[in-house]
Amino acid sequence: MESILQVKNLTHTYGIGTPFQRSAVEDVSFDVQPGEFLGIIGHTGSGKSTLIQHLNGLLRPTSGQVLLDGRDIWEAPKKIRDIRFQVGLVFQYPEYQLFEETVYKDIAFGPMNQGRTGDELDHAIREAARLAGVRDEHLEKSPFELSGGQKRRVALAGVLAMEPKVLVLDEPTAGLDPAGRENLMANIRDYHRNKGATVILVSHSMDEIARNADRILVLKSAHVLMSGPPAEVFARSEELLSAGLDVPQVTRVAMALRARGVNVDSAVYTAEALERELLALKRGGAPC
Amino acid sequence: MSEMIQTESLRFAYPVNEGEKPVYALRGVDVAIEKGSFVVVLGHNGSGKSTLAKTFNAVLLPAGGKVYVEGMDTLDESLLLDIRQRVGMVFQNPDNQIVANVVEEDVAFAPENLGVPTEEIRRRVDAALEAVGMEEFVTHAPHLLSGGQKQRIAIAGVIAMEPACVVLDEATAMLDPTGRREVLSAVHRLNREKGITVVLITHHMNEAEDADRVIVMDDGRVAMDGTPGEIFSQVARLRHLGLTVPDTVDLLDRLRRNGWDVPLDALGVEDCADAIARALGKS
């Protein structure tokens, strides 16, 4: 299958020619397949946010390329807006970007700029609201009357309304409570599954990435440290920890158990999976 | 007087439009925070935990009942400066808390306003930055720092005031795991070494593991109050209150339902592994 998104030798340097000159992303390459759920993880300052702002052309690479469906997104700089309709970016704390009088109008902003009108526009707005979990009775309210979690859903709906084929989310659940986090992730999973959209999720939470992503890209000091399915990445937990990253709590329990002579797979990252292994061990069978 | 903060039948309602009924965010809260303790306040969004925190240094004033800070009534306007000097507050968003163009000036802001002598300010700023692991950034510009670094500067700014109590209102919510660990270890150190009372409002259950006491808020009231072990072993009740339990407790809970003899209060990774190893006869 052809990659939907390709990042080739991407470097981005801030403040060229000033004392603050610093490469936030250096020679980063990776491919994203259509319909994939990619998780990007890395600690503060590792270059995650700079990297994803290249995916829809908000930042222009200092060197290297970003290809969408095999074509350089900067091939025709005047058409960069079309790229932004195809690659939807939900920033950190997107609720600070709401500006319209009503929730309905705020969600309408993107699809209106795409040139949609009438019933088609109305349908896109209501569908996006439904997908993002915005309640019908909120559509005619001012976004500023809503709670933080509800506002965030409105901001997500505003991006979903453009029906991007690639959805990029920067820390979508930061600051939400556990129930709010789980609900929002369920909405994002639904969008991924039902629309066949490609999703790129940037998160600090290893647990969140572990539970949702097909593949994980680990960034460290502007470079890709590792990339692979969750089980492969967490099998290298020691390396992750020494890179200053977290590993899921369950993985740490598995590591501690191995240190105590209990033969469990140290790449396990959910409580269900570790429970299964331990039950199998107790029965005397080989862990599955 | 051994209470740092004490509330009595505390009620609070946010202002509403004319003609609407006030919605109470706090509906009768009685808590006493002991001096020198490390207390974590949990609760889902809208449970009243942040509102409660903001009454602790008179950012919000009671609509009913009382809040006392070292015995000082927060409704007494003449005590306001004393109260705010005793209880420092760190908020969620670091961008809203930075006031100066240079890190050291930002950290010096509070002691300067308190009229602390220059040499003493220098000492406090250096000590505060060291306490949050930001001593290298003394002369940096705060707006060029990452979110996590900015938050540690904000915490240093509060510490430089040398308060008796620090209230952190979801101050770790915007930080990455490393930043969160650094901030937590900094506040634990302040608590341990300087005896500063810490009240930590958070969504992150595992930040409560090392607390002396955990208070769970729900619907403007105290729903649970106890040691971390006592609180987290009540898995069903926590889930009912819209909270999750740490994965360690979830795992132990699953094993118990399969008839394993493991305790539910082994919160830490090492304790949890010990309990499981014992149950498997490997200790």
Short mmCIF file of N, CA and C in Angstrom, two decimals, chain B residues 23-113:
data_model
loop_
_atom_site.label_atom_id
_atom_site.label_comp_id
_atom_site.label_asym_id
_atom_site.label_seq_id
_atom_site.Cartn_x
_atom_site.Cartn_y
_atom_site.Cartn_z
N VAL B 23 -25.73 28.05 41.35
CA VAL B 23 -25.32 26.64 41.43
C VAL B 23 -24.14 26.57 42.39
N TYR B 24 -24.29 25.80 43.44
CA TYR B 24 -23.23 25.72 44.43
C TYR B 24 -22.13 24.78 43.99
N ALA B 25 -20.89 25.29 43.91
CA ALA B 25 -19.74 24.46 43.57
C ALA B 25 -19.22 23.76 44.82
N LEU B 26 -19.45 24.39 45.97
CA LEU B 26 -19.10 23.78 47.25
C LEU B 26 -20.35 23.82 48.12
N ARG B 27 -20.73 22.68 48.66
CA ARG B 27 -21.97 22.65 49.44
C ARG B 27 -21.74 22.06 50.83
N GLY B 28 -20.95 22.77 51.61
CA GLY B 28 -20.73 22.32 52.97
C GLY B 28 -19.50 21.43 53.07
N VAL B 29 -18.33 22.07 53.07
CA VAL B 29 -17.08 21.30 53.14
C VAL B 29 -16.40 21.57 54.48
N ASP B 30 -16.10 20.51 55.21
CA ASP B 30 -15.33 20.62 56.44
C ASP B 30 -14.05 19.82 56.27
N VAL B 31 -12.94 20.51 56.06
CA VAL B 31 -11.66 19.80 56.05
C VAL B 31 -10.66 20.55 56.90
N ALA B 32 -9.72 19.81 57.44
CA ALA B 32 -8.62 20.42 58.18
C ALA B 32 -7.34 19.86 57.58
N ILE B 33 -6.48 20.78 57.12
CA ILE B 33 -5.19 20.36 56.55
C ILE B 33 -4.14 20.59 57.63
N GLU B 34 -3.55 19.52 58.07
CA GLU B 34 -2.59 19.61 59.17
C GLU B 34 -1.28 20.23 58.69
N LYS B 35 -0.64 21.01 59.56
CA LYS B 35 0.64 21.62 59.22
C LYS B 35 1.68 20.57 58.87
N GLY B 36 2.41 20.81 57.81
CA GLY B 36 3.50 19.92 57.44
C GLY B 36 3.05 18.69 56.68
N SER B 37 1.75 18.56 56.40
CA SER B 37 1.29 17.35 55.71
C SER B 37 1.31 17.53 54.20
N PHE B 38 1.21 16.41 53.51
CA PHE B 38 1.15 16.40 52.05
C PHE B 38 -0.20 15.81 51.68
N VAL B 39 -1.10 16.68 51.22
CA VAL B 39 -2.48 16.25 50.97
C VAL B 39 -2.80 16.36 49.48
N VAL B 40 -3.37 15.29 48.93
CA VAL B 40 -3.77 15.30 47.53
C VAL B 40 -5.29 15.37 47.45
N VAL B 41 -5.80 16.27 46.60
CA VAL B 41 -7.25 16.37 46.42
C VAL B 41 -7.60 15.87 45.02
N LEU B 42 -8.43 14.84 44.95
CA LEU B 42 -8.86 14.26 43.68
C LEU B 42 -10.33 14.53 43.45
N GLY B 43 -10.76 14.34 42.22
CA GLY B 43 -12.17 14.51 41.90
C GLY B 43 -12.29 14.72 40.41
N HIS B 44 -13.45 14.35 39.83
CA HIS B 44 -13.60 14.56 38.39
C HIS B 44 -13.85 16.03 38.11
N ASN B 45 -13.88 16.40 36.81
CA ASN B 45 -14.15 17.79 36.44
C ASN B 45 -15.48 18.22 37.03
N GLY B 46 -15.52 19.40 37.62
CA GLY B 46 -16.78 19.89 38.15
C GLY B 46 -17.10 19.37 39.54
N SER B 47 -16.16 18.67 40.18
CA SER B 47 -16.44 18.12 41.50
C SER B 47 -16.26 19.17 42.60
N GLY B 48 -15.61 20.29 42.25
CA GLY B 48 -15.40 21.35 43.22
C GLY B 48 -13.99 21.42 43.77
N LYS B 49 -13.09 20.56 43.26
CA LYS B 49 -11.76 20.52 43.86
C LYS B 49 -10.95 21.79 43.62
N SER B 50 -11.05 22.37 42.41
CA SER B 50 -10.31 23.60 42.14
C SER B 50 -10.93 24.79 42.88
N THR B 51 -12.24 24.79 42.97
CA THR B 51 -12.92 25.86 43.72
C THR B 51 -12.45 25.81 45.17
N LEU B 52 -12.41 24.61 45.73
CA LEU B 52 -11.95 24.45 47.11
C LEU B 52 -10.54 25.01 47.27
N ALA B 53 -9.66 24.65 46.33
CA ALA B 53 -8.27 25.10 46.41
C ALA B 53 -8.19 26.62 46.40
N LYS B 54 -9.02 27.25 45.58
CA LYS B 54 -8.95 28.71 45.46
C LYS B 54 -9.48 29.43 46.69
N THR B 55 -10.20 28.73 47.56
CA THR B 55 -10.63 29.37 48.81
C THR B 55 -9.51 29.34 49.86
N PHE B 56 -8.46 28.52 49.58
CA PHE B 56 -7.41 28.32 50.58
C PHE B 56 -6.48 29.53 50.72
N ASN B 57 -6.41 30.40 49.68
CA ASN B 57 -5.64 31.63 49.90
C ASN B 57 -6.45 32.85 49.51
N ALA B 58 -7.76 32.72 49.69
CA ALA B 58 -8.66 33.87 49.53
C ALA B 58 -8.73 34.41 48.11
N VAL B 59 -8.43 33.57 47.11
CA VAL B 59 -8.72 33.96 45.72
C VAL B 59 -10.24 33.97 45.58
N LEU B 60 -10.89 33.00 46.20
CA LEU B 60 -12.34 32.97 46.29
C LEU B 60 -12.72 33.05 47.77
N LEU B 61 -13.78 33.78 48.07
CA LEU B 61 -14.21 33.91 49.46
C LEU B 61 -15.48 33.12 49.69
N PRO B 62 -15.65 32.57 50.89
CA PRO B 62 -16.82 31.74 51.17
C PRO B 62 -18.13 32.52 50.98
N ALA B 63 -19.13 31.82 50.44
CA ALA B 63 -20.47 32.40 50.39
C ALA B 63 -21.23 31.98 51.64
N GLY B 64 -20.71 30.99 52.30
CA GLY B 64 -21.27 30.53 53.56
C GLY B 64 -20.20 29.73 54.27
N GLY B 65 -20.20 29.75 55.61
CA GLY B 65 -19.15 29.02 56.33
C GLY B 65 -17.85 29.81 56.35
N LYS B 66 -16.76 29.17 56.73
CA LYS B 66 -15.50 29.87 56.96
C LYS B 66 -14.31 29.09 56.42
N VAL B 67 -13.25 29.84 56.08
CA VAL B 67 -11.95 29.23 55.82
C VAL B 67 -10.94 29.94 56.73
N TYR B 68 -10.19 29.17 57.49
CA TYR B 68 -9.15 29.74 58.33
C TYR B 68 -7.78 29.27 57.85
N VAL B 69 -6.86 30.25 57.69
CA VAL B 69 -5.48 29.93 57.34
C VAL B 69 -4.64 30.25 58.57
N GLU B 70 -4.08 29.25 59.18
CA GLU B 70 -3.38 29.41 60.46
C GLU B 70 -4.22 30.25 61.42
N GLY B 71 -5.49 29.97 61.44
CA GLY B 71 -6.40 30.66 62.35
C GLY B 71 -6.93 32.00 61.84
N MET B 72 -6.39 32.47 60.68
CA MET B 72 -6.84 33.77 60.15
C MET B 72 -8.06 33.55 59.25
N ASP B 73 -9.09 34.31 59.51
CA ASP B 73 -10.34 34.21 58.74
C ASP B 73 -10.13 34.86 57.36
N THR B 74 -10.37 34.12 56.27
CA THR B 74 -10.12 34.71 54.93
C THR B 74 -11.13 35.80 54.58
N LEU B 75 -12.23 35.89 55.36
CA LEU B 75 -13.20 36.96 55.10
C LEU B 75 -12.75 38.30 55.69
N ASP B 76 -11.71 38.27 56.53
CA ASP B 76 -11.20 39.49 57.14
C ASP B 76 -10.20 40.15 56.19
N GLU B 77 -10.66 41.22 55.51
CA GLU B 77 -9.86 41.83 54.45
C GLU B 77 -8.51 42.32 54.94
N SER B 78 -8.42 42.72 56.22
CA SER B 78 -7.16 43.26 56.73
C SER B 78 -6.08 42.17 56.83
N LEU B 79 -6.50 40.89 56.74
CA LEU B 79 -5.53 39.79 56.86
C LEU B 79 -5.11 39.23 55.50
N LEU B 80 -5.69 39.82 54.43
CA LEU B 80 -5.52 39.26 53.10
C LEU B 80 -4.06 39.07 52.70
N LEU B 81 -3.23 40.11 52.92
CA LEU B 81 -1.83 40.01 52.52
C LEU B 81 -1.10 38.93 53.31
N ASP B 82 -1.40 38.87 54.62
CA ASP B 82 -0.76 37.85 55.46
C ASP B 82 -1.13 36.45 54.98
N ILE B 83 -2.41 36.30 54.66
CA ILE B 83 -2.90 34.98 54.23
C ILE B 83 -2.21 34.55 52.93
N ARG B 84 -2.14 35.48 51.97
CA ARG B 84 -1.57 35.13 50.67
C ARG B 84 -0.07 34.89 50.76
N GLN B 85 0.55 35.49 51.80
CA GLN B 85 1.97 35.27 51.99
C GLN B 85 2.23 33.91 52.63
N ARG B 86 1.25 33.42 53.37
CA ARG B 86 1.40 32.12 54.03
C ARG B 86 1.07 30.98 53.09
N VAL B 87 0.10 31.22 52.19
CA VAL B 87 -0.32 30.16 51.28
C VAL B 87 -0.07 30.62 49.84
N GLY B 88 0.89 29.98 49.19
CA GLY B 88 1.21 30.31 47.80
C GLY B 88 0.46 29.38 46.88
N MET B 89 0.11 29.90 45.71
CA MET B 89 -0.72 29.12 44.82
C MET B 89 -0.05 28.99 43.45
N VAL B 90 -0.07 27.78 42.90
CA VAL B 90 0.45 27.56 41.55
C VAL B 90 -0.70 27.02 40.71
N PHE B 91 -0.94 27.65 39.54
CA PHE B 91 -2.07 27.26 38.71
C PHE B 91 -1.66 26.34 37.57
N GLN B 92 -2.69 25.96 36.78
CA GLN B 92 -2.47 24.98 35.73
C GLN B 92 -1.63 25.50 34.57
N ASN B 93 -1.96 26.70 34.10
CA ASN B 93 -1.34 27.18 32.88
C ASN B 93 -0.17 28.11 33.16
N PRO B 94 1.06 27.64 32.91
CA PRO B 94 2.24 28.46 33.25
C PRO B 94 2.27 29.78 32.49
N ASP B 95 1.70 29.81 31.27
CA ASP B 95 1.75 31.04 30.49
C ASP B 95 1.02 32.19 31.17
N ASN B 96 0.07 31.88 32.04
CA ASN B 96 -0.68 32.93 32.72
C ASN B 96 -0.01 33.38 34.01
N GLN B 97 1.14 32.80 34.32
CA GLN B 97 1.74 33.10 35.62
C GLN B 97 3.11 33.74 35.52
N ILE B 98 3.60 33.92 34.29
CA ILE B 98 4.92 34.50 34.12
C ILE B 98 4.76 36.01 33.97
N VAL B 99 5.54 36.79 34.74
CA VAL B 99 5.36 38.24 34.70
C VAL B 99 6.58 39.00 34.18
N ALA B 100 7.77 38.38 34.20
CA ALA B 100 8.97 39.13 33.84
C ALA B 100 9.62 38.59 32.57
N ASN B 101 10.63 39.31 32.08
CA ASN B 101 11.31 38.93 30.84
C ASN B 101 12.52 38.04 31.06
N VAL B 102 12.95 37.95 32.31
CA VAL B 102 14.12 37.14 32.64
C VAL B 102 13.71 36.23 33.79
N VAL B 103 14.14 34.98 33.74
CA VAL B 103 13.73 33.99 34.75
C VAL B 103 13.96 34.49 36.17
N GLU B 104 15.18 35.00 36.45
CA GLU B 104 15.46 35.38 37.85
C GLU B 104 14.58 36.54 38.31
N GLU B 105 14.23 37.43 37.38
CA GLU B 105 13.35 38.55 37.76
C GLU B 105 11.94 38.05 38.06
N ASP B 106 11.55 37.04 37.29
CA ASP B 106 10.22 36.48 37.51
C ASP B 106 10.13 35.84 38.89
N VAL B 107 11.15 35.09 39.24
CA VAL B 107 11.16 34.40 40.53
C VAL B 107 11.27 35.41 41.67
N ALA B 108 11.93 36.55 41.40
CA ALA B 108 12.13 37.56 42.43
C ALA B 108 10.90 38.44 42.66
N PHE B 109 9.91 38.30 41.78
CA PHE B 109 8.75 39.20 41.82
C PHE B 109 8.08 39.27 43.19
N ALA B 110 7.77 38.11 43.76
CA ALA B 110 7.08 38.11 45.06
C ALA B 110 7.94 38.66 46.19
N PRO B 111 9.16 38.13 46.38
CA PRO B 111 9.97 38.69 47.48
C PRO B 111 10.25 40.19 47.32
N GLU B 112 10.39 40.65 46.06
CA GLU B 112 10.57 42.10 45.86
C GLU B 112 9.36 42.88 46.39
N ASN B 113 8.19 42.36 46.07
CA ASN B 113 6.97 43.02 46.52
C ASN B 113 6.80 42.94 48.03
#
